[in-house]
Amino acid sequence: MPDIQVLVNDFVSKLRKRKIEGSDATARLTAELLRSVISQQPTTSGGAALIEVVKSVGEQLIAANPVELAVGNIVRQVLHIIRKEDFSLVTNAIGGLKLSAEANDEEIFEEENEQNLSTAAVDGRCLLRPPLLHALHGLLPYSATACQTSALGDSSEGKAEKSARRWKLKHEVIKAVNELIEDLNTCHEPIAEQAVELIHHNEVILTFGWSRFVLEFLKAAKEKKRSFHVFIAEGAPKYLGHVLAKELSTKGLKTTVITDSAVFAMISRVNMVVLGVHAVMANGGVIAPVGSNMVALAAKKHAVPLVVVAGVHELCSLFPQNPEVSLNEIGSPSELLNFGEFSDCMDYGIGSGSPLLHVVNPVFDYVPPELVSLFVTDAGAYNPSYIYQIIADYYSPDDLTPHKPVS
């Protein structure tokens, strides 16, 4: 097995160099890395030790690329798993001790009754005889001798039980993380199953750019014999809408590609907007590819419902105003302009030291919750105001900020 720090450093390097991007890929690889971290911890590690190790690794991963919020989401989910499993084992152990104590009390009560009955019989047969030594000893409080006897075995048995509980904790945590990874690989399936309830015959659906969840969502509706038309805004400057259009058309869906600037012109013909996102914040707002806010505003203006399809791993427990949240980053200017054609405009001004042409290429938009009509997740469909409740089911309050704010 490779050294765990080598694996962490390699993953951190890939995040910093943007070799791993997108919420799906970063979430899955983060979960797999944390599984390796936990599996290499000694079996003597308790819940507190596992939490500290995962927090330490999580801080490094999150700081490497703060924009990939899915990394922090998975770190928090794994921390929640550890806390939940540790609490469950401790609760079971306490319950076992209570049952054992109740059983001991019943045995003590029965023995005392037997001793009292035997003493009464002896007293009845011979009231004038002096009391025997064992009869006097029977009058001593049983709890004193019981405590002395139980104290002899507490040390060794307690250590054995604690060691067994820690081994079981590690086993159960790894098992739960495996289930998390499986959910990440199949989360598009429960999302797609809900498409038939939302998309109807002869409707026009508008989407933007490319999203795996949107692709599977629309494909599932087509497989259920729904006949509808899809408008796809191309999603400049990466034009990933072209990729989605090709994939949908090969599945037999009527598809029309439009420019991003044509969204307002076409929105009046649309019945529903379906968007894939980068992250969902705790207030119900979303971080989505740049241009998504324009689509959301157009939908709001024409009273067209906007449905966001997202996996649970994209639900972030942080709010947009949190200082550690990076809502955006600037992409390469080469995606917008060819340096060869504009090199003369990019020369530095004489004596001023500043370029004559600036290129700004933001990657994401923030869409406020009031522009979103419905969230469709692998855990079900919810209104934006209910997102906080779903987040409470997957994250512990102690882990809302498991990393230090990035300066």
mmCIF file of C-alpha atoms in Angstrom:
data_model
loop_
_atom_site.group_PDB
_atom_site.id
_atom_site.type_symbol
_atom_site.label_atom_id
_atom_site.label_comp_id
_atom_site.label_asym_id
_atom_site.label_seq_id
_atom_site.Cartn_x
_atom_site.Cartn_y
_atom_site.Cartn_z
ATOM 1 C CA MET A 1 0.000 0.000 0.000
ATOM 2 C CA PRO A 2 1.377 3.445 -0.916
ATOM 3 C CA ASP A 3 1.925 5.961 1.830
ATOM 4 C CA ILE A 4 -1.320 7.799 2.481
ATOM 5 C CA GLN A 5 0.364 11.211 2.449
ATOM 6 C CA VAL A 6 1.671 10.480 -1.048
ATOM 7 C CA LEU A 7 -1.894 9.821 -2.213
ATOM 8 C CA VAL A 8 -3.122 13.017 -0.541
ATOM 9 C CA ASN A 9 -0.328 15.123 -2.051
ATOM 10 C CA ASP A 10 -0.989 13.688 -5.509
ATOM 11 C CA PHE A 11 -4.711 14.475 -5.252
ATOM 12 C CA VAL A 12 -3.994 17.983 -3.945
ATOM 13 C CA SER A 13 -1.656 18.587 -6.881
ATOM 14 C CA LYS A 14 -4.316 17.491 -9.384
ATOM 15 C CA LEU A 15 -6.900 19.779 -7.779
ATOM 16 C CA ARG A 16 -4.554 22.767 -7.886
ATOM 17 C CA LYS A 17 -3.643 22.149 -11.535
ATOM 18 C CA ARG A 18 -7.352 21.714 -12.422
ATOM 19 C CA LYS A 19 -6.694 18.197 -13.721
ATOM 20 C CA ILE A 20 -9.784 17.129 -11.778
ATOM 21 C CA GLU A 21 -12.834 19.337 -12.266
ATOM 22 C CA GLY A 22 -16.585 19.037 -11.911
ATOM 23 C CA SER A 23 -18.663 18.059 -8.901
ATOM 24 C CA ASP A 24 -19.165 14.435 -10.000
ATOM 25 C CA ALA A 25 -15.495 13.575 -10.511
ATOM 26 C CA THR A 26 -14.198 15.487 -7.490
ATOM 27 C CA ALA A 27 -16.861 14.003 -5.198
ATOM 28 C CA ARG A 28 -16.197 10.412 -6.238
ATOM 29 C CA LEU A 29 -12.400 10.696 -6.081
ATOM 30 C CA THR A 30 -12.556 12.487 -2.712
ATOM 31 C CA ALA A 31 -14.689 9.691 -1.257
ATOM 32 C CA GLU A 32 -12.286 7.052 -2.579
ATOM 33 C CA LEU A 33 -9.293 8.896 -1.111
ATOM 34 C CA LEU A 34 -10.943 9.276 2.303
ATOM 35 C CA ARG A 35 -11.792 5.559 2.253
ATOM 36 C CA SER A 36 -8.087 4.814 1.746
ATOM 37 C CA VAL A 37 -7.176 7.212 4.557
ATOM 38 C CA ILE A 38 -9.575 5.519 6.980
ATOM 39 C CA SER A 39 -8.585 1.980 5.968
ATOM 40 C CA GLN A 40 -4.915 2.695 6.749
ATOM 41 C CA GLN A 41 -5.644 3.971 10.245
ATOM 42 C CA PRO A 42 -4.811 1.541 13.087
ATOM 43 C CA THR A 43 -7.720 -0.471 14.470
ATOM 44 C CA THR A 44 -7.054 1.126 17.865
ATOM 45 C CA SER A 45 -8.198 4.496 16.500
ATOM 46 C CA GLY A 46 -11.449 5.634 18.026
ATOM 47 C CA GLY A 47 -14.072 7.950 16.590
ATOM 48 C CA ALA A 48 -12.284 11.114 17.731
ATOM 49 C CA ALA A 49 -9.011 10.013 16.087
ATOM 50 C CA LEU A 50 -10.729 9.204 12.781
ATOM 51 C CA ILE A 51 -12.502 12.566 12.810
ATOM 52 C CA GLU A 52 -9.225 14.432 13.327
ATOM 53 C CA VAL A 53 -7.506 12.533 10.497
ATOM 54 C CA VAL A 54 -10.349 13.152 8.052
ATOM 55 C CA LYS A 55 -10.519 16.821 9.065
ATOM 56 C CA SER A 56 -6.776 17.228 8.516
ATOM 57 C CA VAL A 57 -6.911 15.670 5.042
ATOM 58 C CA GLY A 58 -10.104 17.592 4.244
ATOM 59 C CA GLU A 59 -8.451 20.931 5.010
ATOM 60 C CA GLN A 60 -5.691 20.171 2.501
ATOM 61 C CA LEU A 61 -8.110 19.103 -0.229
ATOM 62 C CA ILE A 62 -10.463 22.058 0.199
ATOM 63 C CA ALA A 63 -7.634 24.596 0.241
ATOM 64 C CA ALA A 64 -6.240 23.133 -2.992
ATOM 65 C CA ASN A 65 -9.274 24.297 -4.991
ATOM 66 C CA PRO A 66 -11.954 26.091 -2.935
ATOM 67 C CA VAL A 67 -14.235 26.440 -5.962
ATOM 68 C CA GLU A 68 -14.825 22.673 -6.067
ATOM 69 C CA LEU A 69 -17.363 22.712 -3.243
ATOM 70 C CA ALA A 70 -18.177 19.019 -3.758
ATOM 71 C CA VAL A 71 -14.841 18.174 -2.088
ATOM 72 C CA GLY A 72 -15.919 19.841 1.148
ATOM 73 C CA ASN A 73 -19.368 18.270 0.853
ATOM 74 C CA ILE A 74 -17.910 14.760 0.748
ATOM 75 C CA VAL A 75 -15.537 15.528 3.633
ATOM 76 C CA ARG A 76 -18.524 16.634 5.723
ATOM 77 C CA GLN A 77 -20.545 13.586 4.732
ATOM 78 C CA VAL A 78 -17.727 11.242 5.780
ATOM 79 C CA LEU A 79 -17.342 13.100 9.093
ATOM 80 C CA HIS A 80 -21.088 12.739 9.612
ATOM 81 C CA ILE A 81 -20.803 8.996 8.914
ATOM 82 C CA ILE A 82 -18.041 8.609 11.513
ATOM 83 C CA ARG A 83 -20.009 10.523 14.149
ATOM 84 C CA LYS A 84 -23.187 8.575 13.428
ATOM 85 C CA GLU A 85 -21.512 5.145 13.523
ATOM 86 C CA ASP A 86 -19.550 5.999 16.669
ATOM 87 C CA PHE A 87 -22.696 7.237 18.409
ATOM 88 C CA SER A 88 -24.581 4.112 17.355
ATOM 89 C CA LEU A 89 -21.923 1.776 18.749
ATOM 90 C CA VAL A 90 -21.639 3.707 22.020
ATOM 91 C CA THR A 91 -25.429 3.732 22.384
ATOM 92 C CA ASN A 92 -25.586 -0.032 21.815
ATOM 93 C CA ALA A 93 -22.810 -0.573 24.357
ATOM 94 C CA ILE A 94 -24.616 1.523 26.971
ATOM 95 C CA GLY A 95 -27.838 -0.337 26.227
ATOM 96 C CA GLY A 96 -26.039 -3.645 26.727
ATOM 97 C CA LEU A 97 -24.650 -2.467 30.063
ATOM 98 C CA LYS A 98 -28.138 -1.431 31.204
ATOM 99 C CA LEU A 99 -29.584 -4.813 30.271
ATOM 100 C CA SER A 100 -26.713 -6.552 32.053
ATOM 101 C CA ALA A 101 -27.208 -4.414 35.154
ATOM 102 C CA GLU A 102 -30.951 -5.134 35.189
ATOM 103 C CA ALA A 103 -30.272 -8.869 34.873
ATOM 104 C CA ASN A 104 -27.793 -8.700 37.761
ATOM 105 C CA ASP A 105 -30.337 -6.836 39.896
ATOM 106 C CA GLU A 106 -32.927 -9.539 39.246
ATOM 107 C CA GLU A 107 -30.451 -12.267 40.182
ATOM 108 C CA ILE A 108 -29.518 -10.392 43.356
ATOM 109 C CA PHE A 109 -33.183 -9.960 44.266
ATOM 110 C CA GLU A 110 -33.899 -13.687 43.767
ATOM 111 C CA GLU A 111 -30.868 -14.716 45.835
ATOM 112 C CA GLU A 112 -31.886 -12.381 48.670
ATOM 113 C CA ASN A 113 -35.407 -13.848 48.667
ATOM 114 C CA GLU A 114 -34.010 -17.383 48.829
ATOM 115 C CA GLN A 115 -31.714 -16.407 51.712
ATOM 116 C CA ASN A 116 -34.585 -14.770 53.591
ATOM 117 C CA LEU A 117 -36.805 -17.824 53.121
ATOM 118 C CA SER A 118 -34.084 -20.213 54.316
ATOM 119 C CA THR A 119 -33.358 -17.993 57.326
ATOM 120 C CA ALA A 120 -37.041 -17.869 58.239
ATOM 121 C CA ALA A 121 -37.278 -21.677 58.056
ATOM 122 C CA VAL A 122 -34.286 -22.113 60.338
ATOM 123 C CA ASP A 123 -35.639 -19.594 62.791
ATOM 124 C CA GLY A 124 -38.960 -21.425 62.854
ATOM 125 C CA ARG A 125 -37.370 -24.800 63.598
ATOM 126 C CA CYS A 126 -35.091 -23.618 66.320
ATOM 127 C CA LEU A 127 -35.831 -20.224 67.756
ATOM 128 C CA LEU A 128 -33.670 -20.717 70.870
ATOM 129 C CA ARG A 129 -30.474 -21.848 69.079
ATOM 130 C CA PRO A 130 -27.743 -19.218 68.543
ATOM 131 C CA PRO A 131 -27.437 -17.918 64.990
ATOM 132 C CA LEU A 132 -24.890 -19.621 62.726
ATOM 133 C CA LEU A 133 -21.959 -17.735 61.197
ATOM 134 C CA HIS A 134 -23.133 -18.183 57.605
ATOM 135 C CA ALA A 135 -26.567 -16.872 58.587
ATOM 136 C CA LEU A 136 -25.013 -13.726 59.980
ATOM 137 C CA HIS A 137 -22.901 -13.389 56.828
ATOM 138 C CA GLY A 138 -26.077 -13.645 54.769
ATOM 139 C CA LEU A 139 -27.381 -10.512 56.447
ATOM 140 C CA LEU A 140 -24.502 -8.444 55.021
ATOM 141 C CA PRO A 141 -25.379 -6.193 52.062
ATOM 142 C CA TYR A 142 -24.847 -8.169 48.844
ATOM 143 C CA SER A 143 -23.983 -5.107 46.830
ATOM 144 C CA ALA A 144 -20.679 -4.682 48.638
ATOM 145 C CA THR A 145 -19.392 -8.137 47.705
ATOM 146 C CA ALA A 146 -20.865 -7.855 44.213
ATOM 147 C CA CYS A 147 -19.016 -4.608 43.598
ATOM 148 C CA GLN A 148 -15.748 -6.171 44.765
ATOM 149 C CA THR A 149 -16.239 -9.187 42.507
ATOM 150 C CA SER A 150 -17.203 -7.167 39.438
ATOM 151 C CA ALA A 151 -14.309 -4.779 39.962
ATOM 152 C CA LEU A 152 -11.840 -7.637 39.471
ATOM 153 C CA GLY A 153 -12.839 -8.200 35.847
ATOM 154 C CA ASP A 154 -13.678 -4.648 34.786
ATOM 155 C CA SER A 155 -10.203 -3.720 33.620
ATOM 156 C CA SER A 156 -9.508 -6.598 31.224
ATOM 157 C CA GLU A 157 -13.088 -6.938 29.978
ATOM 158 C CA GLY A 158 -13.397 -3.172 29.473
ATOM 159 C CA LYS A 159 -10.241 -3.024 27.366
ATOM 160 C CA ALA A 160 -11.376 -5.952 25.247
ATOM 161 C CA GLU A 161 -14.806 -4.420 24.669
ATOM 162 C CA LYS A 162 -13.297 -1.046 23.787
ATOM 163 C CA SER A 163 -10.874 -2.644 21.314
ATOM 164 C CA ALA A 164 -13.699 -4.643 19.704
ATOM 165 C CA ARG A 165 -15.869 -1.536 19.475
ATOM 166 C CA ARG A 166 -13.101 0.457 17.756
ATOM 167 C CA TRP A 167 -12.491 -2.342 15.271
ATOM 168 C CA LYS A 168 -16.198 -2.496 14.513
ATOM 169 C CA LEU A 169 -16.327 1.298 14.161
ATOM 170 C CA LYS A 170 -13.650 1.269 11.464
ATOM 171 C CA HIS A 171 -15.378 -1.618 9.704
ATOM 172 C CA GLU A 172 -18.787 0.100 9.742
ATOM 173 C CA VAL A 173 -17.361 3.444 8.593
ATOM 174 C CA ILE A 174 -15.601 1.859 5.601
ATOM 175 C CA LYS A 175 -18.795 -0.019 4.772
ATOM 176 C CA ALA A 176 -20.802 3.236 4.878
ATOM 177 C CA VAL A 177 -18.224 5.055 2.715
ATOM 178 C CA ASN A 178 -18.447 2.230 0.174
ATOM 179 C CA GLU A 179 -22.190 2.772 0.079
ATOM 180 C CA LEU A 180 -21.578 6.505 -0.401
ATOM 181 C CA ILE A 181 -19.314 5.808 -3.388
ATOM 182 C CA GLU A 182 -21.929 3.485 -4.862
ATOM 183 C CA ASP A 183 -24.550 6.216 -4.438
ATOM 184 C CA LEU A 184 -22.272 8.691 -6.230
ATOM 185 C CA ASN A 185 -21.938 6.310 -9.173
ATOM 186 C CA THR A 186 -25.687 5.722 -9.465
ATOM 187 C CA CYS A 187 -27.220 8.997 -8.225
ATOM 188 C CA HIS A 188 -28.359 9.913 -11.756
ATOM 189 C CA GLU A 189 -30.783 6.962 -11.790
ATOM 190 C CA PRO A 190 -33.268 8.167 -9.107
ATOM 191 C CA ILE A 191 -33.069 11.665 -10.604
ATOM 192 C CA ALA A 192 -33.926 10.347 -14.065
ATOM 193 C CA GLU A 193 -36.845 8.313 -12.712
ATOM 194 C CA GLN A 194 -38.629 11.532 -11.736
ATOM 195 C CA ALA A 195 -38.547 12.919 -15.290
ATOM 196 C CA VAL A 196 -41.760 11.206 -16.336
ATOM 197 C CA GLU A 197 -43.667 13.096 -13.639
ATOM 198 C CA LEU A 198 -42.424 16.502 -14.799
ATOM 199 C CA ILE A 199 -42.141 16.283 -18.595
ATOM 200 C CA HIS A 200 -45.304 15.804 -20.654
ATOM 201 C CA HIS A 201 -46.217 15.305 -24.300
ATOM 202 C CA ASN A 202 -45.543 18.090 -26.807
ATOM 203 C CA GLU A 203 -43.737 20.294 -24.310
ATOM 204 C CA VAL A 204 -40.714 22.444 -25.079
ATOM 205 C CA ILE A 205 -37.809 22.137 -22.649
ATOM 206 C CA LEU A 206 -34.952 24.635 -22.480
ATOM 207 C CA THR A 207 -31.571 23.740 -21.025
ATOM 208 C CA PHE A 208 -28.133 25.343 -20.935
ATOM 209 C CA GLY A 209 -24.696 23.872 -21.630
ATOM 210 C CA TRP A 210 -24.024 20.260 -20.657
ATOM 211 C CA SER A 211 -24.870 18.285 -17.522
ATOM 212 C CA ARG A 212 -24.865 14.537 -16.912
ATOM 213 C CA PHE A 213 -27.996 14.839 -14.790
ATOM 214 C CA VAL A 214 -29.833 16.838 -17.462
ATOM 215 C CA LEU A 215 -28.777 14.308 -20.117
ATOM 216 C CA GLU A 216 -30.052 11.321 -18.094
ATOM 217 C CA PHE A 217 -33.185 13.239 -17.064
ATOM 218 C CA LEU A 218 -34.194 13.968 -20.665
ATOM 219 C CA LYS A 219 -33.205 10.512 -21.899
ATOM 220 C CA ALA A 220 -35.414 8.899 -19.231
ATOM 221 C CA ALA A 221 -38.413 10.955 -20.341
ATOM 222 C CA LYS A 222 -37.799 9.893 -23.944
ATOM 223 C CA GLU A 223 -37.593 6.229 -22.900
ATOM 224 C CA LYS A 224 -41.003 6.595 -21.244
ATOM 225 C CA LYS A 225 -42.463 7.507 -24.658
ATOM 226 C CA ARG A 226 -42.667 11.217 -23.926
ATOM 227 C CA SER A 227 -42.571 13.315 -27.101
ATOM 228 C CA PHE A 228 -41.045 16.760 -26.533
ATOM 229 C CA HIS A 229 -38.675 19.309 -28.040
ATOM 230 C CA VAL A 230 -35.433 20.496 -26.448
ATOM 231 C CA PHE A 231 -33.887 23.944 -26.932
ATOM 232 C CA ILE A 232 -30.220 23.998 -25.922
ATOM 233 C CA ALA A 233 -28.360 27.255 -25.300
ATOM 234 C CA GLU A 234 -24.840 26.525 -26.474
ATOM 235 C CA GLY A 235 -23.096 27.697 -23.293
ATOM 236 C CA ALA A 236 -20.278 29.914 -24.548
ATOM 237 C CA PRO A 237 -17.319 30.075 -24.311
ATOM 238 C CA LYS A 238 -16.863 26.291 -23.910
ATOM 239 C CA TYR A 239 -19.926 25.486 -26.060
ATOM 240 C CA LEU A 240 -20.744 22.325 -24.148
ATOM 241 C CA GLY A 241 -24.323 22.685 -25.361
ATOM 242 C CA HIS A 242 -23.108 21.358 -28.694
ATOM 243 C CA VAL A 243 -22.038 18.137 -26.975
ATOM 244 C CA LEU A 244 -25.426 17.753 -25.272
ATOM 245 C CA ALA A 245 -27.253 18.417 -28.555
ATOM 246 C CA LYS A 246 -25.314 15.667 -30.290
ATOM 247 C CA GLU A 247 -25.951 13.164 -27.483
ATOM 248 C CA LEU A 248 -29.689 13.907 -27.354
ATOM 249 C CA SER A 249 -30.171 13.828 -31.112
ATOM 250 C CA THR A 250 -28.542 10.401 -31.321
ATOM 251 C CA LYS A 251 -31.193 9.215 -28.840
ATOM 252 C CA GLY A 252 -33.983 10.401 -31.134
ATOM 253 C CA LEU A 253 -34.886 13.630 -29.345
ATOM 254 C CA LYS A 254 -35.914 16.732 -31.311
ATOM 255 C CA THR A 255 -33.164 19.199 -30.520
ATOM 256 C CA THR A 256 -32.533 22.829 -31.457
ATOM 257 C CA VAL A 257 -29.313 24.664 -30.615
ATOM 258 C CA ILE A 258 -29.629 28.394 -29.939
ATOM 259 C CA THR A 259 -27.126 31.074 -28.985
ATOM 260 C CA ASP A 260 -27.030 32.231 -25.388
ATOM 261 C CA SER A 261 -28.195 35.711 -26.421
ATOM 262 C CA ALA A 262 -31.338 34.184 -28.005
ATOM 263 C CA VAL A 263 -32.694 32.821 -24.726
ATOM 264 C CA PHE A 264 -34.959 35.814 -24.064
ATOM 265 C CA ALA A 265 -36.295 35.617 -27.607
ATOM 266 C CA MET A 266 -37.155 31.904 -27.332
ATOM 267 C CA ILE A 267 -38.288 31.636 -23.698
ATOM 268 C CA SER A 268 -41.918 32.518 -24.472
ATOM 269 C CA ARG A 269 -42.238 29.212 -26.374
ATOM 270 C CA VAL A 270 -40.786 27.158 -23.496
ATOM 271 C CA ASN A 271 -42.820 25.140 -20.962
ATOM 272 C CA MET A 272 -39.983 24.361 -18.524
ATOM 273 C CA VAL A 273 -36.296 25.140 -17.993
ATOM 274 C CA VAL A 274 -34.055 22.324 -16.734
ATOM 275 C CA LEU A 275 -30.598 23.247 -15.437
ATOM 276 C CA GLY A 276 -27.638 21.307 -14.137
ATOM 277 C CA VAL A 277 -25.542 23.100 -11.524
ATOM 278 C CA HIS A 278 -22.110 23.115 -9.932
ATOM 279 C CA ALA A 279 -23.334 23.434 -6.334
ATOM 280 C CA VAL A 280 -26.457 24.115 -4.298
ATOM 281 C CA MET A 281 -26.002 26.432 -1.325
ATOM 282 C CA ALA A 282 -27.757 26.100 2.043
ATOM 283 C CA ASN A 283 -30.134 28.973 1.263
ATOM 284 C CA GLY A 284 -31.398 27.279 -1.911
ATOM 285 C CA GLY A 285 -29.317 29.398 -4.294
ATOM 286 C CA VAL A 286 -27.150 27.629 -6.872
ATOM 287 C CA ILE A 287 -23.748 28.067 -8.442
ATOM 288 C CA ALA A 288 -24.046 27.176 -12.118
ATOM 289 C CA PRO A 289 -22.120 27.721 -15.383
ATOM 290 C CA VAL A 290 -21.857 31.355 -16.423
ATOM 291 C CA GLY A 291 -24.975 32.412 -18.311
ATOM 292 C CA SER A 292 -27.337 30.416 -16.075
ATOM 293 C CA ASN A 293 -28.497 33.522 -14.213
ATOM 294 C CA MET A 294 -29.565 35.095 -17.498
ATOM 295 C CA VAL A 295 -31.611 31.972 -18.281
ATOM 296 C CA ALA A 296 -33.166 32.019 -14.796
ATOM 297 C CA LEU A 297 -34.116 35.695 -15.116
ATOM 298 C CA ALA A 298 -35.727 35.065 -18.494
ATOM 299 C CA ALA A 299 -37.717 32.153 -17.049
ATOM 300 C CA LYS A 300 -38.867 34.290 -14.111
ATOM 301 C CA LYS A 301 -39.905 37.129 -16.422
ATOM 302 C CA HIS A 302 -42.111 34.798 -18.494
ATOM 303 C CA ALA A 303 -43.374 32.702 -15.550
ATOM 304 C CA VAL A 304 -41.638 29.552 -16.820
ATOM 305 C CA PRO A 305 -40.768 27.048 -14.044
ATOM 306 C CA LEU A 306 -37.054 26.448 -13.544
ATOM 307 C CA VAL A 307 -36.138 22.943 -12.375
ATOM 308 C CA VAL A 308 -32.634 22.269 -11.040
ATOM 309 C CA VAL A 309 -31.383 18.664 -11.210
ATOM 310 C CA ALA A 310 -28.587 17.954 -8.730
ATOM 311 C CA GLY A 311 -27.089 15.117 -6.727
ATOM 312 C CA VAL A 312 -27.036 15.179 -2.949
ATOM 313 C CA HIS A 313 -23.235 15.502 -3.109
ATOM 314 C CA GLU A 314 -23.776 18.941 -4.688
ATOM 315 C CA LEU A 315 -25.768 20.211 -1.695
ATOM 316 C CA CYS A 316 -23.442 22.459 0.285
ATOM 317 C CA SER A 317 -23.983 23.257 3.953
ATOM 318 C CA LEU A 318 -22.461 26.717 3.520
ATOM 319 C CA PHE A 319 -24.130 29.989 2.616
ATOM 320 C CA PRO A 320 -22.975 32.299 -0.193
ATOM 321 C CA GLN A 321 -21.877 34.906 2.338
ATOM 322 C CA ASN A 322 -19.557 32.506 4.187
ATOM 323 C CA PRO A 323 -15.967 33.839 3.873
ATOM 324 C CA GLU A 324 -14.591 30.401 2.946
ATOM 325 C CA VAL A 325 -16.923 30.078 -0.053
ATOM 326 C CA SER A 326 -15.451 30.922 -3.447
ATOM 327 C CA LEU A 327 -18.426 31.630 -5.684
ATOM 328 C CA ASN A 328 -16.401 32.098 -8.848
ATOM 329 C CA GLU A 329 -13.101 31.861 -10.625
ATOM 330 C CA ILE A 330 -11.703 33.437 -13.784
ATOM 331 C CA GLY A 331 -11.080 31.176 -16.770
ATOM 332 C CA SER A 332 -8.365 31.479 -19.376
ATOM 333 C CA PRO A 333 -8.654 34.482 -21.733
ATOM 334 C CA SER A 334 -7.730 32.158 -24.608
ATOM 335 C CA GLU A 335 -11.266 30.723 -24.447
ATOM 336 C CA LEU A 336 -12.555 34.113 -25.630
ATOM 337 C CA LEU A 337 -9.815 35.581 -27.789
ATOM 338 C CA ASN A 338 -7.014 34.328 -29.989
ATOM 339 C CA PHE A 339 -3.796 35.890 -28.733
ATOM 340 C CA GLY A 340 -2.305 35.853 -32.211
ATOM 341 C CA GLU A 341 -5.070 38.023 -33.631
ATOM 342 C CA PHE A 342 -5.224 40.451 -30.711
ATOM 343 C CA SER A 343 -1.540 40.615 -29.746
ATOM 344 C CA ASP A 344 -1.196 44.234 -30.878
ATOM 345 C CA CYS A 345 -4.157 45.252 -28.663
ATOM 346 C CA MET A 346 -2.638 43.441 -25.700
ATOM 347 C CA ASP A 347 0.671 45.294 -25.858
ATOM 348 C CA TYR A 348 1.359 47.404 -22.826
ATOM 349 C CA GLY A 349 0.737 51.115 -23.195
ATOM 350 C CA ILE A 350 3.831 53.278 -23.559
ATOM 351 C CA GLY A 351 4.881 54.519 -20.143
ATOM 352 C CA SER A 352 1.633 53.497 -18.463
ATOM 353 C CA GLY A 353 2.564 49.865 -17.751
ATOM 354 C CA SER A 354 -1.067 48.699 -18.134
ATOM 355 C CA PRO A 355 -2.492 46.571 -20.980
ATOM 356 C CA LEU A 356 -4.735 48.231 -23.548
ATOM 357 C CA LEU A 357 -7.138 45.263 -23.666
ATOM 358 C CA HIS A 358 -8.517 43.321 -20.703
ATOM 359 C CA VAL A 359 -10.256 39.939 -20.964
ATOM 360 C CA VAL A 360 -12.529 38.728 -18.147
ATOM 361 C CA ASN A 361 -13.842 35.176 -18.372
ATOM 362 C CA PRO A 362 -15.874 34.209 -15.266
ATOM 363 C CA VAL A 363 -16.679 30.514 -15.014
ATOM 364 C CA PHE A 364 -19.791 30.534 -12.808
ATOM 365 C CA ASP A 365 -22.991 32.434 -12.098
ATOM 366 C CA TYR A 366 -24.883 32.643 -8.829
ATOM 367 C CA VAL A 367 -28.629 32.057 -9.174
ATOM 368 C CA PRO A 368 -30.616 33.192 -6.082
ATOM 369 C CA PRO A 369 -33.240 30.835 -4.618
ATOM 370 C CA GLU A 370 -36.194 33.016 -5.626
ATOM 371 C CA LEU A 371 -35.472 32.177 -9.281
ATOM 372 C CA VAL A 372 -35.613 28.397 -8.701
ATOM 373 C CA SER A 373 -38.973 26.585 -8.760
ATOM 374 C CA LEU A 374 -37.980 23.015 -7.838
ATOM 375 C CA PHE A 375 -34.960 20.893 -6.974
ATOM 376 C CA VAL A 376 -34.895 17.312 -8.259
ATOM 377 C CA THR A 377 -32.297 15.261 -6.373
ATOM 378 C CA ASP A 378 -31.558 11.582 -5.842
ATOM 379 C CA ALA A 379 -33.256 12.018 -2.451
ATOM 380 C CA GLY A 380 -36.483 13.372 -3.989
ATOM 381 C CA ALA A 381 -37.956 16.639 -5.261
ATOM 382 C CA TYR A 382 -38.021 19.683 -2.960
ATOM 383 C CA ASN A 383 -38.740 23.397 -2.914
ATOM 384 C CA PRO A 384 -35.740 25.718 -2.400
ATOM 385 C CA SER A 385 -36.944 26.546 1.130
ATOM 386 C CA TYR A 386 -36.616 22.863 2.119
ATOM 387 C CA ILE A 387 -32.977 22.441 1.090
ATOM 388 C CA TYR A 388 -31.750 23.196 4.621
ATOM 389 C CA GLN A 389 -33.680 20.181 5.922
ATOM 390 C CA ILE A 390 -32.045 17.813 3.432
ATOM 391 C CA ILE A 391 -28.650 19.223 4.359
ATOM 392 C CA ALA A 392 -29.369 18.554 8.046
ATOM 393 C CA ASP A 393 -29.851 14.861 7.203
ATOM 394 C CA TYR A 394 -26.420 14.550 5.586
ATOM 395 C CA TYR A 395 -24.176 16.859 7.622
ATOM 396 C CA SER A 396 -23.458 17.281 11.311
ATOM 397 C CA PRO A 397 -23.667 20.794 12.810
ATOM 398 C CA ASP A 398 -20.154 20.277 14.191
ATOM 399 C CA ASP A 399 -18.785 19.902 10.644
ATOM 400 C CA LEU A 400 -20.346 22.864 8.875
ATOM 401 C CA THR A 401 -16.894 24.444 8.537
ATOM 402 C CA PRO A 402 -14.374 21.571 8.815
ATOM 403 C CA HIS A 403 -11.647 23.666 7.227
ATOM 404 C CA LYS A 404 -10.020 26.996 7.781
ATOM 405 C CA PRO A 405 -11.182 29.938 5.686
ATOM 406 C CA VAL A 406 -9.055 30.379 2.594
ATOM 407 C CA SER A 407 -7.422 33.775 2.527
#
